[in-house]
Coordinates of N, CA, C and O in Angstrom, one line a residue:
Chain L
X1 N -0.4 18.9 -61.8 CA -2.0 19.4 -62.5 C -2.9 19.5 -61.5 O -3.1 18.9 -60.3
X2 N -3.4 20.4 -62.6 CA -5.0 20.9 -61.6 C -6.0 21.0 -62.6 O -6.1 21.5 -63.6
X3 N -7.6 20.0 -62.3 CA -8.1 20.4 -63.0 C -9.0 21.4 -62.1 O -9.6 21.4 -61.7
X4 N -9.3 22.7 -63.5 CA -10.7 23.7 -63.2 C -12.2 22.7 -63.6 O -12.2 23.0 -64.9
X5 N -13.0 22.5 -62.9 CA -14.2 22.7 -63.9 C -15.2 23.2 -63.0 O -15.7 23.5 -62.1
X6 N -16.2 23.6 -64.5 CA -17.3 24.4 -64.2 C -18.3 24.0 -65.5 O -18.5 23.8 -66.1
X7 N -19.2 23.9 -64.6 CA -20.8 23.8 -64.8 C -21.9 24.9 -64.9 O -21.9 26.0 -64.0
X8 N -22.1 25.3 -66.2 CA -23.2 26.9 -66.3 C -24.4 26.1 -66.2 O -24.4 25.3 -67.3
X9 N -25.2 26.9 -66.3 CA -26.7 26.7 -66.5 C -26.8 27.9 -66.9 O -26.8 28.9 -66.8
X10 N -27.4 28.0 -68.0 CA -28.1 29.0 -68.8 C -29.7 29.9 -68.6 O -29.9 29.0 -68.4
X11 N -29.6 31.2 -68.5 CA -31.4 31.8 -68.5 C -31.9 31.0 -69.1 O -32.0 30.8 -70.6
X12 N -33.1 30.7 -69.2 CA -34.1 30.2 -69.9 C -34.3 30.7 -71.4 O -34.5 30.2 -72.2
X13 N -34.2 32.6 -71.4 CA -34.0 32.9 -72.7 C -33.0 32.9 -73.5 O -33.0 33.4 -75.2
X14 N -31.9 32.3 -72.9 CA -30.5 32.0 -74.1 C -31.1 31.7 -75.0 O -31.4 30.0 -75.4
X15 N -30.7 31.6 -76.7 CA -30.4 31.6 -77.7 C -29.1 30.7 -78.3 O -28.5 30.3 -77.5
X16 N -29.5 29.4 -79.1 CA -28.6 28.7 -79.8 C -27.2 29.9 -80.0 O -26.2 28.7 -79.8
X17 N -27.7 30.8 -80.8 CA -26.4 31.7 -81.7 C -25.4 31.9 -79.8 O -24.3 32.3 -80.1
X18 N -26.6 32.1 -79.3 CA -25.6 32.7 -77.9 C -24.7 32.0 -77.4 O -23.5 32.2 -77.0
X19 N -25.2 30.6 -77.7 CA -24.2 29.5 -77.0 C -23.2 29.2 -78.1 O -22.0 28.6 -77.4
X20 N -23.6 29.1 -79.0 CA -22.9 28.8 -80.0 C -21.3 29.8 -79.9 O -19.6 29.5 -79.9
X21 N -21.6 31.5 -79.7 CA -20.4 32.2 -79.6 C -19.9 31.8 -78.4 O -18.7 31.9 -78.4
X22 N -20.7 31.3 -77.3 CA -19.5 30.7 -75.8 C -19.0 29.5 -76.2 O -17.4 29.7 -76.4
X23 N -19.6 28.6 -77.0 CA -18.2 27.7 -77.8 C -16.8 28.0 -78.8 O -15.8 28.1 -78.7
X24 N -17.4 28.9 -79.2 CA -16.3 29.4 -80.3 C -15.4 30.4 -79.4 O -14.5 30.5 -79.0
X25 N -15.6 31.0 -78.1 CA -14.9 31.9 -77.3 C -14.1 31.3 -76.5 O -12.6 31.4 -76.6
X26 N -14.2 29.8 -76.0 CA -14.1 29.1 -75.2 C -12.6 28.1 -76.1 O -11.1 28.5 -76.2
X27 N -13.2 27.9 -77.6 CA -11.8 27.7 -78.5 C -11.2 28.2 -78.6 O -9.7 28.3 -78.3
X28 N -11.2 30.3 -78.7 CA -10.9 30.8 -78.9 C -9.3 31.2 -77.7 O -7.9 30.6 -77.7
X29 N -10.0 30.6 -76.9 CA -9.3 31.2 -75.4 C -8.3 30.8 -74.7 O -7.2 30.4 -74.9
X30 N -8.5 29.4 -75.1 CA -8.2 27.6 -74.9 C -6.8 27.4 -75.4 O -5.4 27.4 -74.8
X31 N -6.6 28.5 -77.0 CA -5.7 28.6 -77.4 C -4.6 29.6 -77.0 O -3.5 29.5 -77.6
X32 N -5.6 30.9 -77.0 CA -5.2 32.1 -76.8 C -3.9 32.3 -75.6 O -3.1 32.8 -74.9
X33 N -4.4 31.6 -74.1 CA -3.7 31.6 -73.0 C -2.2 30.4 -72.9 O -2.8 29.4 -73.0
X34 N -1.9 30.7 -72.9 CA -0.2 30.2 -73.1 C -0.9 28.8 -71.2 O 0.0 27.3 -71.6
X35 N -0.9 29.2 -70.5 CA -0.5 28.3 -69.3 C -1.8 27.0 -69.0 O -2.0 26.3 -68.1
X36 N -2.3 27.6 -69.6 CA -3.0 26.1 -70.6 C -2.9 25.0 -70.9 O -2.5 25.3 -72.2
X37 N -3.3 24.1 -70.0 CA -2.4 22.4 -70.4 C -3.8 22.1 -71.8 O -3.2 21.5 -72.9
X38 N -4.7 21.5 -71.2 CA -5.4 20.9 -71.8 C -7.0 21.8 -71.9 O -7.4 22.0 -70.6
X39 N -8.2 21.3 -72.6 CA -8.8 22.2 -72.8 C -10.2 22.0 -73.4 O -10.3 21.8 -74.5
X40 N -11.3 21.5 -72.6 CA -12.6 20.5 -73.7 C -13.5 21.8 -72.9 O -13.7 21.9 -70.9
X41 N -14.6 21.9 -73.7 CA -16.0 22.2 -73.3 C -17.0 21.6 -74.0 O -17.3 21.3 -75.6
X42 N -18.2 21.9 -73.4 CA -20.0 21.3 -74.6 C -20.6 21.7 -73.7 O -20.8 21.3 -72.6
X43 N -21.8 20.9 -74.9 CA -23.3 21.4 -74.0 C -23.5 20.2 -73.9 O -23.1 19.1 -74.8
X44 N -24.5 20.5 -72.2 CA -24.8 18.6 -72.5 C -26.2 18.5 -73.2 O -26.2 18.6 -74.2
X45 N -26.0 16.8 -73.5 CA -26.6 16.5 -74.8 C -27.4 15.9 -74.5 O -28.5 15.2 -75.4
X46 N -28.4 15.9 -72.8 CA -29.8 15.4 -72.7 C -29.9 14.2 -72.1 O -31.0 14.2 -72.7
X47 N -28.4 13.2 -72.3 CA -29.2 12.5 -71.9 C -30.3 11.9 -70.3 O -30.7 11.2 -69.9
X48 N -29.2 12.9 -69.1 CA -30.3 13.3 -68.1 C -30.2 14.3 -68.0 O -30.4 15.3 -68.0
X49 N -32.5 14.2 -67.1 CA -32.7 15.2 -67.0 C -32.1 15.9 -65.5 O -31.3 15.4 -64.3
X50 N -32.6 17.2 -65.3 CA -31.7 17.9 -64.2 C -30.0 18.3 -64.5 O -29.3 19.0 -63.4
X51 N -29.9 18.1 -65.7 CA -28.5 19.2 -65.5 C -28.0 19.8 -66.0 O -29.2 21.0 -65.5
X52 N -27.0 21.0 -65.9 CA -26.1 21.9 -66.4 C -26.9 21.9 -68.0 O -26.7 21.1 -68.3
X53 N -26.4 22.8 -68.2 CA -26.3 23.1 -69.9 C -25.0 23.0 -70.0 O -25.2 22.4 -71.6
X54 N -23.7 23.4 -69.4 CA -22.5 23.3 -70.3 C -21.8 23.4 -69.4 O -21.5 23.4 -68.4
X55 N -20.8 22.3 -69.8 CA -19.2 22.3 -69.3 C -18.0 22.4 -70.0 O -17.5 22.5 -71.3
X56 N -16.9 22.8 -68.8 CA -15.8 23.3 -69.6 C -14.6 22.3 -67.9 O -15.0 22.6 -67.0
X57 N -13.9 21.8 -69.4 CA -12.6 21.3 -68.2 C -11.6 22.1 -68.8 O -11.1 21.3 -69.4
X58 N -10.8 22.8 -67.9 CA -9.7 23.1 -68.1 C -8.5 22.9 -66.9 O -8.1 22.5 -65.6
X59 N -7.1 22.6 -68.0 CA -5.9 21.8 -66.9 C -5.0 22.6 -67.4 O -5.1 23.3 -68.0
X60 N -4.5 22.8 -65.5 CA -3.0 23.6 -65.8 C -2.1 22.5 -64.8 O -2.3 22.3 -64.0
X61 N -0.6 23.4 -65.0 CA 0.6 22.5 -64.1 C 0.2 22.5 -62.8 O -0.1 22.0 -61.9
X62 N 0.0 23.8 -62.0 CA -0.4 24.4 -61.3 C -1.1 25.4 -60.8 O -1.8 26.3 -62.0
X63 N -1.1 26.0 -59.2 CA -2.4 26.4 -59.1 C -2.3 28.1 -59.9 O -2.8 29.2 -59.5
X64 N -0.6 28.6 -59.6 CA -0.6 29.9 -60.1 C -0.8 29.8 -61.7 O -1.4 31.1 -61.9
X65 N -0.7 28.9 -62.2 CA -0.9 29.3 -63.6 C -2.4 28.6 -63.9 O -3.4 30.1 -65.1
X66 N -3.1 28.2 -62.8 CA -4.8 28.6 -63.0 C -5.2 29.9 -62.4 O -6.1 30.3 -63.4
X67 N -3.9 30.5 -61.4 CA -5.1 31.3 -61.2 C -4.3 32.9 -62.5 O -5.4 33.4 -62.0
X68 N -3.7 32.6 -63.1 CA -2.9 34.1 -64.3 C -4.4 33.6 -65.1 O -4.5 34.9 -65.3
X69 N -5.1 32.3 -65.9 CA -5.8 32.6 -66.5 C -7.4 32.8 -66.0 O -7.6 33.5 -66.5
X70 N -7.2 32.9 -64.6 CA -8.8 33.6 -64.1 C -8.9 35.1 -64.8 O -9.7 35.6 -64.8
X71 N -7.4 35.1 -64.0 CA -7.4 37.0 -63.9 C -7.0 37.5 -65.5 O -6.9 38.7 -65.8
X72 N -6.8 36.6 -66.6 CA -6.8 36.9 -67.8 C -7.7 37.9 -68.6 O -8.5 38.2 -68.2
X73 N -7.6 38.6 -68.8 CA -8.0 40.4 -69.7 C -8.8 39.3 -70.8 O -10.2 39.7 -70.1
X74 N -8.6 38.1 -71.4 CA -9.4 38.3 -72.5 C -10.1 36.6 -71.8 O -11.8 36.3 -71.5
X75 N -10.2 36.1 -70.6 CA -10.7 35.8 -70.0 C -12.0 36.2 -69.4 O -13.2 36.3 -69.0
X76 N -11.4 37.3 -68.4 CA -12.6 38.7 -68.0 C -13.0 38.9 -68.5 O -14.8 39.4 -68.5
X77 N -12.5 39.1 -70.2 CA -13.8 39.7 -71.3 C -14.7 38.7 -71.6 O -16.1 39.0 -71.7
X78 N -13.9 37.8 -71.6 CA -15.5 36.4 -72.2 C -16.7 36.2 -70.8 O -17.8 36.0 -71.2
X79 N -15.7 36.3 -70.1 CA -16.9 36.4 -69.0 C -18.2 37.2 -68.5 O -19.2 37.1 -68.4
X80 N -17.3 38.9 -68.5 CA -18.7 39.9 -69.0 C -19.2 40.3 -70.4 O -20.7 40.3 -70.0
X81 N -18.8 39.2 -71.6 CA -19.6 39.4 -72.8 C -20.1 38.4 -73.1 O -21.2 39.0 -74.1
X82 N -19.4 37.1 -73.0 CA -19.9 36.0 -73.8 C -21.2 35.5 -72.9 O -22.1 35.3 -73.4
X83 N -20.0 35.1 -71.4 CA -21.2 34.3 -70.7 C -22.1 34.8 -69.4 O -22.7 34.1 -69.3
X84 N -21.6 35.9 -69.4 CA -21.9 36.9 -68.2 C -23.4 36.7 -68.6 O -24.7 36.7 -67.7
X85 N -23.8 37.6 -69.5 CA -25.1 38.0 -69.9 C -26.3 36.8 -69.8 O -27.4 36.8 -70.1
X86 N -25.9 35.8 -69.8 CA -26.7 34.9 -70.4 C -26.7 33.5 -70.0 O -27.8 32.5 -69.3
X87 N -26.3 34.0 -68.8 CA -25.5 32.6 -67.4 C -26.3 33.4 -65.9 O -26.7 34.6 -65.5
X88 N -27.4 31.8 -65.8 CA -28.3 31.6 -64.6 C -28.0 31.3 -63.8 O -27.5 32.3 -62.5
X89 N -26.5 30.7 -64.0 CA -25.7 30.1 -62.1 C -24.8 29.3 -63.0 O -25.1 28.3 -64.2
X90 N -23.8 29.0 -62.2 CA -22.8 28.1 -62.7 C -22.0 27.7 -61.0 O -22.4 28.1 -60.0
X91 N -21.2 25.8 -61.1 CA -20.9 25.8 -60.0 C -19.3 24.8 -60.4 O -19.3 25.3 -61.6
X92 N -18.7 24.9 -59.3 CA -16.8 24.7 -60.0 C -16.3 24.4 -59.5 O -16.5 24.1 -58.0
X93 N -15.8 22.9 -59.3 CA -14.4 22.4 -58.7 C -13.1 22.5 -59.3 O -13.1 22.7 -60.3
X94 N -12.3 23.2 -58.2 CA -10.5 23.0 -58.9 C -9.7 22.1 -57.9 O -10.2 21.9 -56.9
X95 N -9.5 20.5 -58.6 CA -9.4 19.1 -57.8 C -7.3 19.2 -58.5 O -7.2 19.2 -60.1
X96 N -7.1 18.4 -57.3 CA -5.7 18.0 -57.9 C -6.1 16.3 -58.4 O -6.2 15.4 -57.6
X97 N -5.8 15.9 -59.7 CA -6.2 15.0 -60.3 C -5.6 13.5 -59.8 O -4.8 13.1 -60.1
X98 N -6.0 12.8 -59.1 CA -6.0 11.4 -58.4 C -6.3 10.8 -60.2 O -8.0 10.9 -60.1
X99 N -5.4 9.9 -60.5 CA -6.2 9.6 -61.6 C -6.7 7.5 -61.7 O -5.7 7.3 -60.5
Chain P
X1 N -16.4 10.3 -78.8 CA -15.6 10.6 -76.7 C -16.8 11.6 -76.8 O -17.0 12.6 -77.0
X2 N -17.5 11.0 -75.2 CA -18.3 11.3 -74.5 C -17.7 11.7 -72.7 O -17.0 11.3 -72.4
X3 N -17.7 13.0 -72.7 CA -17.2 13.5 -70.9 C -18.2 13.5 -69.8 O -19.0 14.0 -70.4
X4 N -18.2 12.6 -68.7 CA -19.4 13.1 -67.9 C -19.1 13.2 -66.8 O -17.6 12.8 -66.2
X5 N -19.3 14.2 -66.3 CA -18.5 15.7 -65.5 C -20.1 15.5 -64.0 O -21.2 15.4 -64.0
X6 N -19.5 15.6 -62.8 CA -20.6 15.5 -62.2 C -19.6 16.1 -60.9 O -18.5 16.0 -60.7
X7 N -20.2 17.3 -60.6 CA -19.6 17.7 -59.4 C -20.5 17.7 -57.9 O -21.8 17.9 -57.7
X8 N -20.1 17.3 -57.0 CA -20.6 16.9 -55.7 C -20.6 17.8 -54.4 O -19.7 18.1 -54.1
X9 N -21.8 18.2 -53.8 CA -21.6 18.4 -52.2 C -22.0 18.1 -51.6 O -22.9 17.5 -51.5
X10 N -21.0 18.0 -50.2 CA -21.3 17.2 -49.2 C -22.6 17.3 -48.3 O -22.1 18.6 -48.0
X11 N -22.5 16.6 -47.0 CA -23.7 17.1 -46.8 C -22.4 17.8 -44.8 O -21.3 17.4 -44.8
X12 N -22.7 18.5 -44.5 CA -21.6 19.5 -43.1 C -21.1 18.5 -42.6 O -20.2 18.5 -42.0
X13 N -22.0 17.3 -42.1 CA -21.4 16.3 -41.2 C -20.8 15.8 -41.7 O -19.9 14.7 -40.4
X14 N -20.7 15.6 -43.0 CA -19.1 14.2 -43.8 C -17.8 14.8 -42.8 O -17.0 16.0 -42.4
X15 N -17.4 13.2 -42.5 CA -15.8 13.3 -42.5 C -14.8 13.2 -43.3 O -15.4 12.3 -44.5
X16 N -13.9 13.3 -42.6 CA -12.8 13.6 -43.6 C -12.5 11.9 -44.3 O -12.6 11.2 -45.1
X17 N -12.8 10.8 -43.4 CA -12.4 9.5 -43.5 C -13.5 9.0 -44.5 O -12.9 7.9 -45.6
X18 N -15.1 10.1 -44.6 CA -15.8 9.7 -45.2 C -15.8 9.8 -47.0 O -15.8 9.0 -48.0
X19 N -15.1 10.7 -46.8 CA -14.4 11.5 -48.2 C -13.1 11.1 -48.9 O -13.3 10.6 -49.7
X20 N -12.2 10.1 -47.4 CA -12.0 9.5 -48.4 C -11.9 8.3 -48.7 O -11.6 7.1 -49.9
X21 N -13.1 7.6 -48.3 CA -13.9 6.2 -48.6 C -14.3 6.6 -50.1 O -14.7 5.7 -51.1
X22 N -14.6 7.6 -50.5 CA -15.3 8.5 -51.7 C -13.7 7.7 -53.1 O -14.5 7.1 -54.4
X23 N -12.7 8.5 -53.0 CA -11.8 8.5 -53.1 C -11.2 7.4 -53.5 O -11.3 6.4 -54.7
X24 N -11.1 6.2 -52.3 CA -11.3 4.9 -52.6 C -12.1 4.6 -53.4 O -11.2 3.5 -54.6
X25 N -13.1 5.0 -53.5 CA -14.2 3.9 -54.0 C -14.3 4.5 -55.1 O -14.4 3.2 -56.6
X26 N -14.3 5.6 -55.8 CA -13.6 5.6 -57.5 C -12.6 5.4 -58.0 O -13.3 4.9 -59.1
X27 N -11.2 5.9 -57.1 CA -10.3 4.4 -57.7 C -10.5 3.1 -58.3 O -9.9 2.7 -59.3
X28 N -11.2 2.3 -56.8 CA -11.7 0.8 -57.4 C -12.6 1.1 -58.6 O -12.4 0.1 -59.9
X29 N -13.5 1.6 -58.8 CA -14.5 2.0 -59.9 C -14.4 1.7 -61.3 O -14.3 1.1 -62.2
X30 N -12.9 2.8 -61.2 CA -12.5 3.1 -62.5 C -12.3 2.2 -63.0 O -11.9 1.7 -64.0
X31 N -11.4 1.4 -62.1 CA -10.4 0.2 -62.7 C -11.4 -0.8 -63.4 O -10.8 -1.3 -64.3
X32 N -12.8 -1.2 -62.4 CA -13.3 -2.3 -62.6 C -14.4 -2.4 -63.7 O -14.6 -3.1 -64.4
X33 N -14.6 -1.1 -64.4 CA -15.9 -1.3 -65.1 C -14.9 -0.8 -65.8 O -14.9 0.1 -67.4
X34 N -14.9 -1.8 -67.3 CA -14.5 -2.1 -69.0 C -14.9 -0.8 -70.1 O -13.9 -0.4 -70.4
X35 N -15.9 -0.2 -69.8 CA -16.0 1.2 -70.2 C -15.8 2.7 -69.7 O -15.8 3.4 -71.3
X36 N -15.1 2.7 -69.1 CA -14.2 3.3 -68.9 C -13.4 4.1 -69.5 O -11.9 3.1 -68.8
X37 N -13.0 5.0 -70.3 CA -12.2 5.1 -70.6 C -11.1 6.1 -69.8 O -9.7 5.4 -70.0
X38 N -10.8 7.0 -69.6 CA -10.9 7.7 -68.0 C -11.8 8.3 -67.1 O -12.5 8.4 -67.4
X39 N -10.3 8.7 -65.7 CA -11.6 8.5 -65.3 C -10.6 9.1 -64.4 O -9.3 8.9 -63.5
X40 N -10.7 10.4 -63.9 CA -9.8 11.4 -62.7 C -11.1 12.4 -61.5 O -12.3 12.0 -62.0
X41 N -10.8 12.5 -60.5 CA -12.0 12.7 -59.6 C -10.8 13.4 -58.7 O -9.7 13.1 -58.1
X42 N -11.5 14.0 -57.3 CA -10.8 14.5 -56.4 C -11.5 15.5 -55.4 O -12.5 16.0 -55.8
X43 N -11.6 16.1 -54.3 CA -11.6 16.9 -53.7 C -11.1 18.6 -54.0 O -10.1 19.0 -54.8
X44 N -12.2 19.1 -54.1 CA -11.9 21.0 -54.2 C -10.7 21.3 -53.4 O -10.5 21.1 -52.7
X45 N -10.1 22.1 -53.9 CA -8.9 22.3 -52.5 C -8.5 23.6 -52.4 O -7.9 24.3 -51.7
X46 N -9.9 24.0 -52.6 CA -10.2 25.3 -51.4 C -9.7 26.9 -52.0 O -9.5 27.2 -51.3
X47 N -10.2 26.7 -53.3 CA -9.1 28.6 -54.2 C -10.0 29.3 -54.0 O -9.9 30.3 -53.6
X48 N -11.2 28.4 -54.2 CA -12.2 30.4 -54.7 C -13.7 29.3 -53.7 O -13.8 28.0 -53.4
X49 N -14.1 30.1 -52.9 CA -15.1 30.0 -52.4 C -16.2 29.8 -52.8 O -16.5 30.4 -54.6
X50 N -17.3 29.4 -52.6 CA -18.9 28.9 -53.5 C -19.2 27.7 -54.3 O -19.7 27.3 -54.6
X51 N -17.9 27.1 -54.4 CA -17.3 25.7 -55.2 C -17.6 24.5 -54.1 O -18.5 24.2 -53.1
X52 N -18.7 23.5 -55.1 CA -18.9 22.4 -54.8 C -17.6 21.4 -54.0 O -16.8 22.3 -54.3
X53 N -17.4 20.2 -53.3 CA -16.2 19.6 -52.5 C -15.3 18.9 -53.1 O -14.8 18.4 -53.0
X54 N -16.7 18.1 -54.7 CA -15.9 16.9 -55.2 C -15.9 17.1 -56.8 O -17.1 17.5 -56.8
X55 N -15.2 16.1 -57.5 CA -15.5 16.4 -58.8 C -15.0 14.7 -58.9 O -14.6 14.7 -59.0
X56 N -15.6 14.3 -60.1 CA -15.4 13.2 -60.4 C -15.4 13.6 -62.4 O -16.8 14.0 -62.7
X57 N -14.5 13.8 -63.3 CA -14.7 13.6 -65.2 C -14.0 12.1 -65.6 O -13.4 11.3 -64.8
X58 N -15.3 11.3 -66.0 CA -15.7 9.7 -66.6 C -15.4 10.3 -68.2 O -16.1 10.8 -68.6
X59 N -14.2 9.4 -69.0 CA -14.8 9.6 -70.3 C -15.3 8.0 -70.9 O -14.4 7.1 -70.7
X60 N -15.8 8.7 -72.5 CA -16.6 7.2 -72.5 C -16.6 7.0 -74.3 O -16.7 8.5 -74.5
X61 N -16.2 5.7 -74.6 CA -16.1 6.0 -76.3 C -17.5 6.8 -76.9 O -17.6 7.3 -77.5
X62 N -18.8 6.0 -76.0 CA -20.1 6.2 -76.6 C -21.0 6.5 -75.8 O -20.6 6.3 -74.3
X63 N -22.5 7.3 -75.8 CA -23.2 6.9 -74.5 C -23.5 5.6 -74.3 O -23.7 5.8 -73.3
X64 N -23.7 5.2 -75.2 CA -23.9 3.4 -74.3 C -23.4 2.9 -73.7 O -23.7 2.3 -72.6
X65 N -22.1 2.9 -74.0 CA -20.7 3.1 -72.6 C -21.2 3.3 -71.4 O -21.2 3.3 -69.9
X66 N -21.6 5.0 -71.8 CA -21.7 6.0 -70.3 C -23.4 5.5 -69.5 O -22.4 5.1 -68.5
X67 N -24.1 4.9 -70.4 CA -25.0 4.5 -69.1 C -24.9 3.1 -68.9 O -25.7 2.5 -67.4
X68 N -24.3 2.1 -69.3 CA -23.9 0.7 -69.4 C -23.2 0.6 -67.9 O -22.8 0.3 -67.0
X69 N -22.2 2.4 -67.7 CA -20.9 2.6 -66.8 C -22.5 3.4 -65.4 O -22.5 2.4 -64.9
X70 N -23.2 3.5 -65.6 CA -24.3 3.9 -65.3 C -25.2 3.5 -64.2 O -25.5 3.7 -63.3
X71 N -25.8 2.2 -64.8 CA -26.3 0.9 -64.7 C -25.5 -0.3 -63.6 O -26.4 -0.8 -63.0
X72 N -24.3 0.4 -63.5 CA -23.3 -0.8 -63.9 C -23.8 -1.0 -62.5 O -23.9 -0.1 -60.9
X73 N -23.7 -2.7 -61.6 CA -24.3 -2.6 -59.9 C -23.2 -2.0 -59.2 O -23.3 -1.6 -58.2
X74 N -21.9 -2.1 -59.4 CA -21.0 -1.6 -58.6 C -21.0 -0.1 -58.5 O -21.1 0.6 -57.0
X75 N -21.4 0.6 -59.8 CA -21.7 2.0 -59.6 C -22.9 2.4 -58.7 O -23.1 3.3 -58.1
X76 N -23.7 1.5 -58.8 CA -25.2 1.3 -58.4 C -24.6 1.0 -56.5 O -24.8 2.2 -55.5
X77 N -24.0 0.6 -56.3 CA -23.9 0.4 -55.2 C -23.1 1.6 -54.5 O -22.7 2.1 -53.0
X78 N -21.9 1.8 -55.2 CA -21.0 3.2 -54.3 C -21.9 4.4 -54.3 O -22.2 5.2 -53.2
X79 N -23.2 4.1 -55.4 CA -24.2 5.7 -54.7 C -25.1 4.8 -53.8 O -25.4 6.4 -52.9
X80 N -25.3 3.9 -53.5 CA -26.5 3.5 -52.5 C -25.2 4.0 -50.4 O -25.5 4.1 -50.1
X81 N -24.5 3.2 -50.9 CA -23.6 3.5 -49.5 C -21.9 3.7 -49.5 O -21.5 4.3 -48.5
X82 N -21.9 4.4 -50.5 CA -20.7 5.7 -50.3 C -21.5 7.1 -50.3 O -20.5 7.8 -49.4
X83 N -20.7 7.2 -51.4 CA -21.7 8.8 -51.9 C -23.2 9.2 -51.4 O -23.4 10.3 -50.7
X84 N -24.4 8.2 -51.6 CA -25.4 8.7 -51.0 C -25.4 9.2 -49.8 O -26.0 10.1 -49.7
X85 N -25.1 8.4 -48.6 CA -25.3 8.6 -47.2 C -24.5 10.4 -46.8 O -25.1 11.0 -45.9
X86 N -23.8 10.7 -47.7 CA -23.2 11.8 -47.1 C -23.5 13.2 -48.5 O -22.7 14.4 -48.2
X87 N -24.2 12.8 -49.2 CA -24.3 13.5 -50.4 C -25.6 15.1 -49.7 O -26.6 14.5 -49.7
X88 N -24.9 16.2 -50.5 CA -26.1 17.2 -50.0 C -27.1 17.5 -51.5 O -27.6 17.3 -51.7
X89 N -25.9 17.8 -52.3 CA -26.6 18.0 -53.7 C -25.5 17.5 -54.5 O -24.5 16.9 -54.1
X90 N -25.5 17.2 -56.0 CA -24.6 16.7 -56.9 C -25.6 17.8 -58.5 O -26.2 18.1 -58.8
X91 N -24.3 18.2 -59.5 CA -24.7 18.6 -60.0 C -23.8 18.0 -61.8 O -23.0 17.6 -61.6
X92 N -24.3 17.7 -62.6 CA -23.7 16.7 -63.1 C -24.4 17.3 -65.2 O -25.2 18.1 -65.4
X93 N -23.2 17.3 -65.8 CA -23.1 17.4 -67.4 C -22.8 16.2 -68.0 O -21.5 15.8 -68.3
X94 N -23.4 15.6 -69.3 CA -22.2 14.9 -70.2 C -22.5 15.4 -71.2 O -23.2 16.2 -72.0
X95 N -21.2 15.8 -72.0 CA -21.0 16.4 -73.2 C -20.1 16.0 -74.3 O -18.9 15.2 -73.2
X96 N -20.4 15.9 -75.4 CA -19.0 15.8 -76.9 C -18.0 16.4 -76.4 O -18.2 17.6 -77.5
X97 N -16.9 16.1 -76.2 CA -15.8 17.3 -75.8 C -15.7 17.2 -77.7 O -14.7 17.1 -78.4
X98 N -15.2 18.9 -77.5 CA -14.7 19.5 -78.5 C -13.7 20.5 -77.7 O -13.8 20.6 -77.3
X99 N -12.7 20.3 -78.6 CA -11.2 20.3 -78.4 C -10.6 21.9 -78.2 O -10.9 22.0 -79.8

């Protein structure tokens, strides 16, 4: 199993509606792409300062499935149309989960 | 449920032994602290450039349990003795997981 983690920081001008659109888009994407084993996402709850704004955790059986997800047209569209316009920065890791 | 995600980037001088010590320490910590519901961690597998080096995902029933974990002496010791000396930067999010 491989876990794909992305932490996203939005531009200061980002509206709550645009963030809600990200949540809706991730929800649809997680359901659409067969390779996704588990998919959780959400806004930072604001407990600690200096955090990113949003997190996505996706799980895949293997690297091939992760790569299929990354290049999937719907994922690419989400990057271009939903997260891209409001994205300031992101940081990611993919790891083989040692539990 | 609240998910606590941390992406860590090590100093360039970090050895594999020091990273292995992080993995061992996280394994022990996850078992020791009762509030931890699930705990997964690991090194970036190197598929994509520009990633952080390591990820930790921890799950808690609620914010109070997360805060108890953060201030727990064993967690504080891990930060001081294991990750602190090799840490270049980290980024974190805590989110209420919308699945």
